[in-house]
PDB file of C-alpha atoms and ligand atoms in Angstrom:
ATOM      1  CA  MET A   1       0.000   0.000   0.000  1.00  0.00           C
ATOM      2  CA  GLY A   2       1.112   3.563  -0.620  1.00  0.00           C
ATOM      3  CA  VAL A   3       3.501   2.828  -3.489  1.00  0.00           C
ATOM      4  CA  LEU A   4       4.013   5.491  -6.136  1.00  0.00           C
ATOM      5  CA  GLU A   5       3.861   4.293  -9.692  1.00  0.00           C
ATOM      6  CA  ILE A   6       4.306   5.980 -13.091  1.00  0.00           C
ATOM      7  CA  THR A   7       1.776   4.774 -15.683  1.00  0.00           C
ATOM      8  CA  ALA A   8       3.406   3.749 -18.933  1.00  0.00           C
ATOM      9  CA  ASP A   9       1.080   5.596 -21.284  1.00  0.00           C
ATOM     10  CA  GLU A  10      -0.029   8.618 -19.262  1.00  0.00           C
ATOM     11  CA  ASN A  11       3.229   9.400 -17.491  1.00  0.00           C
ATOM     12  CA  VAL A  12       1.158  10.398 -14.490  1.00  0.00           C
ATOM     13  CA  LYS A  13       2.065   9.544 -10.922  1.00  0.00           C
ATOM     14  CA  ILE A  14      -0.637   7.468  -9.273  1.00  0.00           C
ATOM     15  CA  ARG A  15      -0.827   6.306  -5.733  1.00  0.00           C
ATOM     16  CA  VAL A  16      -1.736   2.650  -5.540  1.00  0.00           C
ATOM     17  CA  GLY A  17      -3.726   1.558  -2.518  1.00  0.00           C
ATOM     18  CA  ASP A  18      -6.631  -0.654  -1.529  1.00  0.00           C
ATOM     19  CA  LYS A  19      -9.280   1.742  -0.213  1.00  0.00           C
ATOM     20  CA  LEU A  20     -11.734   0.653  -2.925  1.00  0.00           C
ATOM     21  CA  LYS A  21     -10.742  -3.011  -3.031  1.00  0.00           C
ATOM     22  CA  GLY A  22     -13.824  -5.193  -3.498  1.00  0.00           C
ATOM     23  CA  ARG A  23     -15.896  -2.261  -4.764  1.00  0.00           C
ATOM     24  CA  VAL A  24     -17.413  -2.442  -8.249  1.00  0.00           C
ATOM     25  CA  ALA A  25     -17.687   0.767 -10.276  1.00  0.00           C
ATOM     26  CA  PHE A  26     -19.690   1.236 -13.488  1.00  0.00           C
ATOM     27  CA  VAL A  27     -18.479   4.314 -15.365  1.00  0.00           C
ATOM     28  CA  THR A  28     -20.555   5.199 -18.435  1.00  0.00           C
ATOM     29  CA  GLY A  29     -18.477   6.642 -21.271  1.00  0.00           C
ATOM     30  CA  GLY A  30     -15.561   5.091 -19.395  1.00  0.00           C
ATOM     31  CA  THR A  31     -13.456   4.213 -22.411  1.00  0.00           C
ATOM     32  CA  ARG A  32     -12.248   7.691 -23.352  1.00  0.00           C
ATOM     33  CA  GLY A  33     -11.623  11.197 -22.036  1.00  0.00           C
ATOM     34  CA  ILE A  34     -12.833  12.044 -18.541  1.00  0.00           C
ATOM     35  CA  GLY A  35     -14.451   8.619 -18.120  1.00  0.00           C
ATOM     36  CA  GLU A  36     -11.175   6.790 -18.735  1.00  0.00           C
ATOM     37  CA  ALA A  37      -9.420   9.011 -16.188  1.00  0.00           C
ATOM     38  CA  ILE A  38     -12.190   8.183 -13.677  1.00  0.00           C
ATOM     39  CA  CYS A  39     -11.757   4.442 -14.330  1.00  0.00           C
ATOM     40  CA  ARG A  40      -8.007   4.757 -13.764  1.00  0.00           C
ATOM     41  CA  SER A  41      -8.409   6.795 -10.611  1.00  0.00           C
ATOM     42  CA  LEU A  42     -10.886   4.351  -9.039  1.00  0.00           C
ATOM     43  CA  ALA A  43      -8.732   1.394 -10.100  1.00  0.00           C
ATOM     44  CA  SER A  44      -5.698   2.987  -8.447  1.00  0.00           C
ATOM     45  CA  GLN A  45      -7.416   2.137  -5.135  1.00  0.00           C
ATOM     46  CA  GLY A  46      -8.356  -1.366  -6.224  1.00  0.00           C
ATOM     47  CA  ALA A  47     -11.913  -0.947  -7.559  1.00  0.00           C
ATOM     48  CA  THR A  48     -13.163  -3.404 -10.168  1.00  0.00           C
ATOM     49  CA  ILE A  49     -14.055  -1.418 -13.282  1.00  0.00           C
ATOM     50  CA  ALA A  50     -16.972  -1.802 -15.703  1.00  0.00           C
ATOM     51  CA  ALA A  51     -16.598   0.809 -18.441  1.00  0.00           C
ATOM     52  CA  GLY A  52     -19.542   1.680 -20.684  1.00  0.00           C
ATOM     53  CA  TYR A  53     -19.405   2.989 -24.258  1.00  0.00           C
ATOM     54  CA  SER A  54     -21.837   3.444 -27.142  1.00  0.00           C
ATOM     55  CA  GLY A  55     -20.361   2.295 -30.423  1.00  0.00           C
ATOM     56  CA  ASN A  56     -16.646   2.853 -30.807  1.00  0.00           C
ATOM     57  CA  ASP A  57     -15.497  -0.775 -30.375  1.00  0.00           C
ATOM     58  CA  GLN A  58     -11.933  -0.004 -31.406  1.00  0.00           C
ATOM     59  CA  LYS A  59     -11.481   2.740 -28.782  1.00  0.00           C
ATOM     60  CA  ALA A  60     -13.070   0.476 -26.178  1.00  0.00           C
ATOM     61  CA  GLU A  61     -10.670  -2.381 -26.964  1.00  0.00           C
ATOM     62  CA  GLU A  62      -7.718   0.023 -26.910  1.00  0.00           C
ATOM     63  CA  PHE A  63      -8.902   1.254 -23.519  1.00  0.00           C
ATOM     64  CA  ARG A  64      -9.068  -2.324 -22.187  1.00  0.00           C
ATOM     65  CA  GLU A  65      -5.543  -3.034 -23.446  1.00  0.00           C
ATOM     66  CA  ARG A  66      -4.096   0.168 -21.950  1.00  0.00           C
ATOM     67  CA  PHE A  67      -5.893  -0.439 -18.692  1.00  0.00           C
ATOM     68  CA  THR A  68      -4.765  -4.038 -18.215  1.00  0.00           C
ATOM     69  CA  LYS A  69      -1.151  -2.981 -18.841  1.00  0.00           C
ATOM     70  CA  THR A  70      -1.340  -0.697 -15.789  1.00  0.00           C
ATOM     71  CA  TYR A  71      -3.803  -2.280 -13.359  1.00  0.00           C
ATOM     72  CA  SER A  72      -4.280  -5.840 -12.152  1.00  0.00           C
ATOM     73  CA  THR A  73      -7.820  -5.116 -10.954  1.00  0.00           C
ATOM     74  CA  PRO A  74     -10.624  -6.690 -13.099  1.00  0.00           C
ATOM     75  CA  VAL A  75     -12.001  -4.616 -15.977  1.00  0.00           C
ATOM     76  CA  SER A  76     -14.840  -5.176 -18.443  1.00  0.00           C
ATOM     77  CA  ILE A  77     -16.394  -3.103 -21.216  1.00  0.00           C
ATOM     78  CA  HIS A  78     -20.147  -2.767 -21.765  1.00  0.00           C
ATOM     79  CA  LYS A  79     -21.688  -1.545 -24.997  1.00  0.00           C
ATOM     80  CA  GLY A  80     -25.033   0.242 -24.930  1.00  0.00           C
ATOM     81  CA  ASN A  81     -26.783   3.497 -25.694  1.00  0.00           C
ATOM     82  CA  VAL A  82     -27.554   5.384 -22.476  1.00  0.00           C
ATOM     83  CA  GLY A  83     -30.157   7.308 -24.477  1.00  0.00           C
ATOM     84  CA  ASN A  84     -32.233   4.114 -24.455  1.00  0.00           C
ATOM     85  CA  PRO A  85     -33.936   3.152 -21.149  1.00  0.00           C
ATOM     86  CA  GLU A  86     -33.774  -0.591 -21.943  1.00  0.00           C
ATOM     87  CA  ASP A  87     -30.023  -0.357 -22.565  1.00  0.00           C
ATOM     88  CA  CYS A  88     -29.608   1.506 -19.245  1.00  0.00           C
ATOM     89  CA  ARG A  89     -31.481  -1.147 -17.278  1.00  0.00           C
ATOM     90  CA  GLY A  90     -29.767  -3.917 -19.251  1.00  0.00           C
ATOM     91  CA  ARG A  91     -26.201  -2.656 -18.669  1.00  0.00           C
ATOM     92  CA  VAL A  92     -26.735  -2.135 -14.930  1.00  0.00           C
ATOM     93  CA  ALA A  93     -28.182  -5.662 -14.671  1.00  0.00           C
ATOM     94  CA  GLU A  94     -25.247  -7.010 -16.719  1.00  0.00           C
ATOM     95  CA  VAL A  95     -22.672  -5.455 -14.361  1.00  0.00           C
ATOM     96  CA  ILE A  96     -24.490  -6.732 -11.249  1.00  0.00           C
ATOM     97  CA  GLU A  97     -24.810 -10.189 -12.826  1.00  0.00           C
ATOM     98  CA  LYS A  98     -21.099 -10.271 -13.704  1.00  0.00           C
ATOM     99  CA  TYR A  99     -19.683  -9.059 -10.393  1.00  0.00           C
ATOM    100  CA  GLY A 100     -22.525  -9.748  -7.954  1.00  0.00           C
ATOM    101  CA  ARG A 101     -22.768  -6.107  -6.874  1.00  0.00           C
ATOM    102  CA  LEU A 102     -22.577  -2.470  -7.930  1.00  0.00           C
ATOM    103  CA  ASP A 103     -21.091   0.003  -5.451  1.00  0.00           C
ATOM    104  CA  ILE A 104     -20.330   3.073  -7.556  1.00  0.00           C
ATOM    105  CA  LEU A 105     -22.215   4.393 -10.599  1.00  0.00           C
ATOM    106  CA  VAL A 106     -20.655   7.291 -12.487  1.00  0.00           C
ATOM    107  CA  ASN A 107     -23.042   8.835 -15.033  1.00  0.00           C
ATOM    108  CA  ASN A 108     -20.353  10.293 -17.263  1.00  0.00           C
ATOM    109  CA  ALA A 109     -21.453   9.528 -20.860  1.00  0.00           C
ATOM    110  CA  GLY A 110     -22.486  12.700 -22.622  1.00  0.00           C
ATOM    111  CA  ILE A 111     -22.757  14.303 -26.048  1.00  0.00           C
ATOM    112  CA  THR A 112     -23.048  17.749 -27.595  1.00  0.00           C
ATOM    113  CA  ILE A 113     -24.991  18.814 -30.703  1.00  0.00           C
ATOM    114  CA  ASP A 114     -24.360  22.554 -30.760  1.00  0.00           C
ATOM    115  CA  LYS A 115     -26.669  24.946 -32.606  1.00  0.00           C
ATOM    116  CA  THR A 116     -28.263  28.239 -31.725  1.00  0.00           C
ATOM    117  CA  VAL A 117     -31.871  27.990 -30.529  1.00  0.00           C
ATOM    118  CA  LEU A 118     -33.341  29.172 -33.824  1.00  0.00           C
ATOM    119  CA  LYS A 119     -31.459  26.490 -35.782  1.00  0.00           C
ATOM    120  CA  MET A 120     -31.947  23.603 -33.348  1.00  0.00           C
ATOM    121  CA  THR A 121     -34.105  20.746 -34.666  1.00  0.00           C
ATOM    122  CA  ASP A 122     -36.430  18.557 -32.592  1.00  0.00           C
ATOM    123  CA  ASP A 123     -33.936  15.686 -32.877  1.00  0.00           C
ATOM    124  CA  ASP A 124     -30.983  17.884 -31.792  1.00  0.00           C
ATOM    125  CA  TRP A 125     -32.929  18.750 -28.644  1.00  0.00           C
ATOM    126  CA  TYR A 126     -34.229  15.271 -27.804  1.00  0.00           C
ATOM    127  CA  ASP A 127     -31.002  13.389 -28.645  1.00  0.00           C
ATOM    128  CA  VAL A 128     -28.916  15.443 -26.203  1.00  0.00           C
ATOM    129  CA  LEU A 129     -31.574  15.376 -23.477  1.00  0.00           C
ATOM    130  CA  ASN A 130     -32.004  11.602 -23.891  1.00  0.00           C
ATOM    131  CA  VAL A 131     -28.313  10.759 -23.622  1.00  0.00           C
ATOM    132  CA  ASN A 132     -27.190  13.323 -21.045  1.00  0.00           C
ATOM    133  CA  LEU A 133     -30.180  13.568 -18.720  1.00  0.00           C
ATOM    134  CA  SER A 134     -32.605  10.687 -19.299  1.00  0.00           C
ATOM    135  CA  GLY A 135     -29.643   8.289 -19.428  1.00  0.00           C
ATOM    136  CA  ALA A 136     -28.500   9.454 -15.991  1.00  0.00           C
ATOM    137  CA  PHE A 137     -32.059   9.000 -14.686  1.00  0.00           C
ATOM    138  CA  PHE A 138     -32.620   5.464 -16.007  1.00  0.00           C
ATOM    139  CA  LEU A 139     -29.155   4.253 -14.950  1.00  0.00           C
ATOM    140  CA  SER A 140     -29.582   5.792 -11.489  1.00  0.00           C
ATOM    141  CA  GLN A 141     -33.045   4.314 -11.113  1.00  0.00           C
ATOM    142  CA  ALA A 142     -31.719   0.802 -11.781  1.00  0.00           C
ATOM    143  CA  ALA A 143     -28.664   1.299  -9.561  1.00  0.00           C
ATOM    144  CA  LEU A 144     -30.629   2.908  -6.718  1.00  0.00           C
ATOM    145  CA  ARG A 145     -32.904  -0.119  -6.404  1.00  0.00           C
ATOM    146  CA  HIS A 146     -29.877  -2.384  -5.951  1.00  0.00           C
ATOM    147  CA  MET A 147     -27.933   0.038  -3.726  1.00  0.00           C
ATOM    148  CA  ALA A 148     -30.923   0.721  -1.450  1.00  0.00           C
ATOM    149  CA  GLU A 149     -31.397  -3.029  -0.938  1.00  0.00           C
ATOM    150  CA  ARG A 150     -27.749  -3.298   0.086  1.00  0.00           C
ATOM    151  CA  GLY A 151     -27.902  -0.103   2.150  1.00  0.00           C
ATOM    152  CA  SER A 152     -24.865   1.488   0.524  1.00  0.00           C
ATOM    153  CA  GLY A 153     -23.626   3.018  -2.685  1.00  0.00           C
ATOM    154  CA  ARG A 154     -22.351   6.050  -4.508  1.00  0.00           C
ATOM    155  CA  ILE A 155     -23.765   7.747  -7.599  1.00  0.00           C
ATOM    156  CA  VAL A 156     -21.764  10.578  -9.151  1.00  0.00           C
ATOM    157  CA  ASN A 157     -23.205  12.533 -12.078  1.00  0.00           C
ATOM    158  CA  VAL A 158     -20.909  14.352 -14.469  1.00  0.00           C
ATOM    159  CA  SER A 159     -22.653  17.612 -15.341  1.00  0.00           C
ATOM    160  CA  SER A 160     -20.910  20.743 -16.669  1.00  0.00           C
ATOM    161  CA  VAL A 161     -20.225  24.370 -15.794  1.00  0.00           C
ATOM    162  CA  ILE A 162     -22.420  25.104 -18.837  1.00  0.00           C
ATOM    163  CA  GLY A 163     -25.378  23.801 -16.794  1.00  0.00           C
ATOM    164  CA  GLU A 164     -24.682  26.657 -14.368  1.00  0.00           C
ATOM    165  CA  THR A 165     -23.917  29.463 -16.819  1.00  0.00           C
ATOM    166  CA  GLY A 166     -25.650  28.513 -20.104  1.00  0.00           C
ATOM    167  CA  ASN A 167     -23.783  29.001 -23.379  1.00  0.00           C
ATOM    168  CA  ILE A 168     -24.554  30.307 -26.836  1.00  0.00           C
ATOM    169  CA  GLY A 169     -25.270  27.345 -29.136  1.00  0.00           C
ATOM    170  CA  GLN A 170     -25.798  24.901 -26.275  1.00  0.00           C
ATOM    171  CA  ALA A 171     -29.431  25.220 -25.125  1.00  0.00           C
ATOM    172  CA  ASN A 172     -29.920  21.434 -25.296  1.00  0.00           C
ATOM    173  CA  TYR A 173     -26.612  20.655 -23.554  1.00  0.00           C
ATOM    174  CA  ALA A 174     -27.030  23.349 -20.861  1.00  0.00           C
ATOM    175  CA  ALA A 175     -30.597  22.203 -20.113  1.00  0.00           C
ATOM    176  CA  SER A 176     -29.493  18.571 -19.871  1.00  0.00           C
ATOM    177  CA  LYS A 177     -26.631  19.448 -17.543  1.00  0.00           C
ATOM    178  CA  SER A 178     -28.613  21.736 -15.236  1.00  0.00           C
ATOM    179  CA  GLY A 179     -31.343  19.087 -15.191  1.00  0.00           C
ATOM    180  CA  MET A 180     -28.791  16.908 -13.439  1.00  0.00           C
ATOM    181  CA  PHE A 181     -28.809  19.244 -10.423  1.00  0.00           C
ATOM    182  CA  GLY A 182     -32.493  18.622  -9.690  1.00  0.00           C
ATOM    183  CA  LEU A 183     -32.067  14.930 -10.443  1.00  0.00           C
ATOM    184  CA  THR A 184     -29.101  14.669  -8.065  1.00  0.00           C
ATOM    185  CA  LYS A 185     -30.829  16.433  -5.196  1.00  0.00           C
ATOM    186  CA  THR A 186     -34.020  14.394  -5.595  1.00  0.00           C
ATOM    187  CA  LEU A 187     -32.123  11.101  -5.819  1.00  0.00           C
ATOM    188  CA  ALA A 188     -30.119  12.099  -2.741  1.00  0.00           C
ATOM    189  CA  ARG A 189     -33.280  12.820  -0.735  1.00  0.00           C
ATOM    190  CA  GLU A 190     -35.017   9.641  -1.891  1.00  0.00           C
ATOM    191  CA  ALA A 191     -31.924   7.563  -1.082  1.00  0.00           C
ATOM    192  CA  CYS A 192     -32.079   8.844   2.517  1.00  0.00           C
ATOM    193  CA  LEU A 193     -35.801   8.057   2.653  1.00  0.00           C
ATOM    194  CA  LEU A 194     -35.262   4.507   1.369  1.00  0.00           C
ATOM    195  CA  LEU A 195     -32.498   3.868   3.892  1.00  0.00           C
ATOM    196  CA  ALA A 196     -34.551   5.356   6.727  1.00  0.00           C
ATOM    197  CA  ARG A 197     -37.463   3.065   5.847  1.00  0.00           C
ATOM    198  CA  SER A 198     -35.243  -0.016   5.940  1.00  0.00           C
ATOM    199  CA  GLY A 199     -33.569   1.089   9.187  1.00  0.00           C
ATOM    200  CA  LYS A 200     -30.182   1.457   7.447  1.00  0.00           C
ATOM    201  CA  LEU A 201     -29.816   5.242   7.611  1.00  0.00           C
ATOM    202  CA  ASN A 202     -26.843   6.075   9.820  1.00  0.00           C
ATOM    203  CA  ASP A 203     -25.941   2.429  10.289  1.00  0.00           C
ATOM    204  CA  PRO A 204     -22.697   2.724  12.313  1.00  0.00           C
ATOM    205  CA  GLU A 205     -21.192  -0.114  10.245  1.00  0.00           C
ATOM    206  CA  GLY A 206     -22.275   1.362   6.888  1.00  0.00           C
ATOM    207  CA  ILE A 207     -21.009   3.961   4.428  1.00  0.00           C
ATOM    208  CA  GLY A 208     -24.445   5.246   3.375  1.00  0.00           C
ATOM    209  CA  LEU A 209     -25.901   5.909  -0.042  1.00  0.00           C
ATOM    210  CA  THR A 210     -24.953   9.272  -1.508  1.00  0.00           C
ATOM    211  CA  ILE A 211     -25.587  11.025  -4.820  1.00  0.00           C
ATOM    212  CA  ASN A 212     -23.559  14.016  -5.980  1.00  0.00           C
ATOM    213  CA  THR A 213     -22.711  15.926  -9.145  1.00  0.00           C
ATOM    214  CA  VAL A 214     -19.475  17.370 -10.483  1.00  0.00           C
ATOM    215  CA  THR A 215     -19.431  20.302 -12.899  1.00  0.00           C
ATOM    216  CA  PRO A 216     -16.257  20.311 -15.010  1.00  0.00           C
ATOM    217  CA  GLY A 217     -15.259  23.460 -16.868  1.00  0.00           C
ATOM    218  CA  PHE A 218     -13.470  23.068 -20.221  1.00  0.00           C
ATOM    219  CA  ILE A 219     -11.445  19.850 -20.131  1.00  0.00           C
ATOM    220  CA  ALA A 220      -8.903  18.703 -22.728  1.00  0.00           C
ATOM    221  CA  THR A 221     -10.687  15.724 -24.356  1.00  0.00           C
ATOM    222  CA  GLU A 222     -11.952  14.866 -27.849  1.00  0.00           C
ATOM    223  CA  MET A 223     -15.217  16.672 -26.951  1.00  0.00           C
ATOM    224  CA  VAL A 224     -13.520  20.089 -27.135  1.00  0.00           C
ATOM    225  CA  GLU A 225     -11.206  19.270 -30.077  1.00  0.00           C
ATOM    226  CA  HIS A 226     -13.630  20.696 -32.628  1.00  0.00           C
ATOM    227  CA  ILE A 227     -13.820  24.132 -30.962  1.00  0.00           C
ATOM    228  CA  PRO A 228     -12.326  26.681 -33.419  1.00  0.00           C
ATOM    229  CA  GLU A 229      -9.047  28.328 -32.308  1.00  0.00           C
ATOM    230  CA  LYS A 230     -10.605  31.802 -32.151  1.00  0.00           C
ATOM    231  CA  VAL A 231     -13.381  30.581 -29.865  1.00  0.00           C
ATOM    232  CA  MET A 232     -10.872  28.654 -27.729  1.00  0.00           C
ATOM    233  CA  THR A 233      -8.779  31.816 -27.228  1.00  0.00           C
ATOM    234  CA  GLN A 234     -11.919  33.556 -26.012  1.00  0.00           C
ATOM    235  CA  ILE A 235     -12.810  30.649 -23.700  1.00  0.00           C
ATOM    236  CA  LEU A 236      -9.307  30.648 -22.188  1.00  0.00           C
ATOM    237  CA  SER A 237      -9.564  34.364 -21.487  1.00  0.00           C
ATOM    238  CA  HIS A 238     -12.526  33.592 -19.172  1.00  0.00           C
ATOM    239  CA  ILE A 239     -10.712  30.920 -17.164  1.00  0.00           C
ATOM    240  CA  PRO A 240      -8.829  32.536 -14.254  1.00  0.00           C
ATOM    241  CA  LEU A 241      -6.332  29.653 -14.233  1.00  0.00           C
ATOM    242  CA  GLY A 242      -5.700  30.334 -17.941  1.00  0.00           C
ATOM    243  CA  ARG A 243      -5.752  26.761 -19.215  1.00  0.00           C
ATOM    244  CA  LEU A 244      -8.030  23.797 -19.926  1.00  0.00           C
ATOM    245  CA  GLY A 245      -8.493  21.247 -17.170  1.00  0.00           C
ATOM    246  CA  LYS A 246      -7.081  17.735 -17.398  1.00  0.00           C
ATOM    247  CA  PRO A 247      -9.363  14.673 -17.252  1.00  0.00           C
ATOM    248  CA  GLN A 248      -7.468  13.501 -14.135  1.00  0.00           C
ATOM    249  CA  GLU A 249      -8.405  16.739 -12.380  1.00  0.00           C
ATOM    250  CA  VAL A 250     -12.101  15.865 -12.749  1.00  0.00           C
ATOM    251  CA  ALA A 251     -11.480  12.207 -11.897  1.00  0.00           C
ATOM    252  CA  ARG A 252      -9.914  13.286  -8.620  1.00  0.00           C
ATOM    253  CA  ILE A 253     -13.210  14.780  -7.377  1.00  0.00           C
ATOM    254  CA  VAL A 254     -15.291  11.834  -8.605  1.00  0.00           C
ATOM    255  CA  HIS A 255     -12.911   9.544  -6.720  1.00  0.00           C
ATOM    256  CA  PHE A 256     -13.175  11.685  -3.580  1.00  0.00           C
ATOM    257  CA  LEU A 257     -16.994  11.610  -3.681  1.00  0.00           C
ATOM    258  CA  SER A 258     -16.959   7.839  -4.295  1.00  0.00           C
ATOM    259  CA  ALA A 259     -14.844   7.109  -1.242  1.00  0.00           C
ATOM    260  CA  ASP A 260     -16.337   5.461   1.843  1.00  0.00           C
ATOM    261  CA  ALA A 261     -15.221   8.417   3.971  1.00  0.00           C
ATOM    262  CA  SER A 262     -17.344  10.862   1.913  1.00  0.00           C
ATOM    263  CA  SER A 263     -20.555   9.506   3.485  1.00  0.00           C
ATOM    264  CA  TYR A 264     -21.678  12.912   4.859  1.00  0.00           C
ATOM    265  CA  ILE A 265     -21.676  14.592   1.425  1.00  0.00           C
ATOM    266  CA  THR A 266     -24.881  14.152  -0.559  1.00  0.00           C
ATOM    267  CA  GLY A 267     -26.996  16.161  -3.014  1.00  0.00           C
ATOM    268  CA  GLN A 268     -24.088  18.511  -3.743  1.00  0.00           C
ATOM    269  CA  VAL A 269     -22.661  20.135  -6.867  1.00  0.00           C
ATOM    270  CA  TRP A 270     -18.867  20.268  -7.048  1.00  0.00           C
ATOM    271  CA  GLY A 271     -17.135  22.624  -9.491  1.00  0.00           C
ATOM    272  CA  VAL A 272     -13.847  21.722 -11.231  1.00  0.00           C
ATOM    273  CA  ASN A 273     -13.462  24.626 -13.614  1.00  0.00           C
ATOM    274  CA  GLY A 274     -10.275  26.627 -13.066  1.00  0.00           C
ATOM    275  CA  GLY A 275     -12.276  29.334 -11.281  1.00  0.00           C
ATOM    276  CA  MET A 276     -14.600  30.047 -14.249  1.00  0.00           C
ATOM    277  CA  ASP A 277     -17.705  30.657 -12.133  1.00  0.00           C
ATOM    278  CA  MET A 278     -16.195  33.138  -9.656  1.00  0.00           C
TER     279      MET A 278
HETATM  280  N1  NAP B   1     -14.628  17.751 -22.132  1.00  0.00           N
HETATM  281  C1  NAP B   1     -15.156  18.793 -21.536  1.00  0.00           C
HETATM  282  O1  NAP B   1     -14.685  19.935 -21.671  1.00  0.00           O
HETATM  283  C2  NAP B   1     -16.316  18.622 -20.616  1.00  0.00           C
HETATM  284  C3  NAP B   1     -16.690  19.721 -19.808  1.00  0.00           C
HETATM  285  C4  NAP B   1     -17.764  19.591 -18.939  1.00  0.00           C
HETATM  286  C5  NAP B   1     -18.453  18.396 -18.861  1.00  0.00           C
HETATM  287  N2  NAP B   1     -18.080  17.355 -19.665  1.00  0.00           N
HETATM  288  C6  NAP B   1     -18.854  16.128 -19.547  1.00  0.00           C
HETATM  289  O2  NAP B   1     -18.001  15.071 -19.183  1.00  0.00           O
HETATM  290  C7  NAP B   1     -18.490  13.846 -19.734  1.00  0.00           C
HETATM  291  C8  NAP B   1     -17.363  13.164 -20.501  1.00  0.00           C
HETATM  292  O3  NAP B   1     -16.899  14.049 -21.501  1.00  0.00           O
HETATM  293  P1  NAP B   1     -15.615  13.737 -22.410  1.00  0.00           P
HETATM  294  O4  NAP B   1     -15.127  15.039 -22.886  1.00  0.00           O
HETATM  295  O5  NAP B   1     -14.710  12.819 -21.695  1.00  0.00           O
HETATM  296  O6  NAP B   1     -16.340  12.961 -23.626  1.00  0.00           O
HETATM  297  P2  NAP B   1     -15.704  12.130 -24.829  1.00  0.00           P
HETATM  298  O7  NAP B   1     -14.232  12.218 -24.825  1.00  0.00           O
HETATM  299  O8  NAP B   1     -16.460  12.594 -26.036  1.00  0.00           O
HETATM  300  O9  NAP B   1     -16.135  10.621 -24.462  1.00  0.00           O
HETATM  301  C9  NAP B   1     -17.474  10.289 -24.470  1.00  0.00           C
HETATM  302  C10 NAP B   1     -17.686   8.894 -23.916  1.00  0.00           C
HETATM  303  O10 NAP B   1     -19.103   8.708 -23.763  1.00  0.00           O
HETATM  304  C11 NAP B   1     -19.529   7.604 -24.549  1.00  0.00           C
HETATM  305  N3  NAP B   1     -20.844   7.870 -25.095  1.00  0.00           N
HETATM  306  C12 NAP B   1     -21.204   8.874 -25.929  1.00  0.00           C
HETATM  307  N4  NAP B   1     -22.508   8.768 -26.239  1.00  0.00           N
HETATM  308  C13 NAP B   1     -22.972   7.680 -25.586  1.00  0.00           C
HETATM  309  C14 NAP B   1     -24.231   7.015 -25.520  1.00  0.00           C
HETATM  310  N5  NAP B   1     -25.305   7.466 -26.207  1.00  0.00           N
HETATM  311  N6  NAP B   1     -24.347   5.894 -24.773  1.00  0.00           N
HETATM  312  C15 NAP B   1     -23.289   5.412 -24.080  1.00  0.00           C
HETATM  313  N7  NAP B   1     -22.066   5.985 -24.088  1.00  0.00           N
HETATM  314  C16 NAP B   1     -21.921   7.105 -24.842  1.00  0.00           C
HETATM  315  C17 NAP B   1     -18.473   7.463 -25.635  1.00  0.00           C
HETATM  316  O11 NAP B   1     -18.499   6.130 -26.174  1.00  0.00           O
HETATM  317  P3  NAP B   1     -17.911   5.835 -27.675  1.00  0.00           P
HETATM  318  O12 NAP B   1     -16.417   5.887 -27.544  1.00  0.00           O
HETATM  319  O13 NAP B   1     -18.445   4.500 -28.024  1.00  0.00           O
HETATM  320  O14 NAP B   1     -18.431   6.935 -28.548  1.00  0.00           O
HETATM  321  C18 NAP B   1     -17.207   7.797 -24.839  1.00  0.00           C
HETATM  322  O15 NAP B   1     -16.800   6.664 -24.085  1.00  0.00           O
HETATM  323  C19 NAP B   1     -19.690  14.228 -20.607  1.00  0.00           C
HETATM  324  O16 NAP B   1     -20.871  14.018 -19.889  1.00  0.00           O
HETATM  325  C20 NAP B   1     -19.490  15.717 -20.858  1.00  0.00           C
HETATM  326  O17 NAP B   1     -20.693  16.381 -21.097  1.00  0.00           O
HETATM  327  C21 NAP B   1     -17.033  17.434 -20.522  1.00  0.00           C
END
């Protein structure tokens, strides 16, 4: 425990420990970008990882290969569209069936289809809402049932600073991401109610059932690659820290909220945005 290791492909120092040993984490959109960094961070403390993705089999296989080179903890990949309620229920059931439990759900999968309001089509609106918000609801619903029965669990939703500020060309994305705040707070309250009813709230032996949200600012992943240079210069000028965030810097907060010791934090929104919202 407590060894420092340099990962071969990321050249990032990670602390290897066993605080999440025996825990099973399902990270949607876990094969790339922020999701991959979350998988790595949770695995660095021994969690078993189930990583979801939608269609890019090659990237998913590459993720599995990279991951198994660095971590000895079990990993599996799960294909499904989080915009489809049946896929959400099916993938959660698949993970529970495979590992016998689900301790941590990270609703990270998300998409953008950017257009100004006057140009946005019905499909542009519904597609983003379905994947980003309805997906988080249906996955959480399936996970909550299982977690409430067991009396413990963690759900972390990956929202966005855009859900707090809005953004030109992102009405669908901003609405989906701010929708996560209400979803998080309601899930958090209902989780407490479920545990109270089963006599498991504040079980001295337990770690509780918490639901929180993180709001990343602009993070260096494929999602922001298409932003034109001129627009990026303008974005950077609004970030007090003067740079994009790194996926690991978001993963760090997700990991913190997923930890057993974070049992008194629920229904909260955590910013990771270089000071953008000050
Ligand atoms: N990057 C940023 O600046 C930023 C800022 C704030 C918030 N966020 C949020 O952070 C999360 C991750 O962003 P990212 O930049 O890491 O994204 P990314 O690099 O584009 O990766 C997206 C991941 O989500 C999966 N995915 C996409 N649509 C899906 C669907 N319908 N069903 C299941 N999985 C799906 C992708 O699978 P495939 O590989 O199969 O396509 C991939 O694994 C998103 O929710 C995003 O809104 C990002």
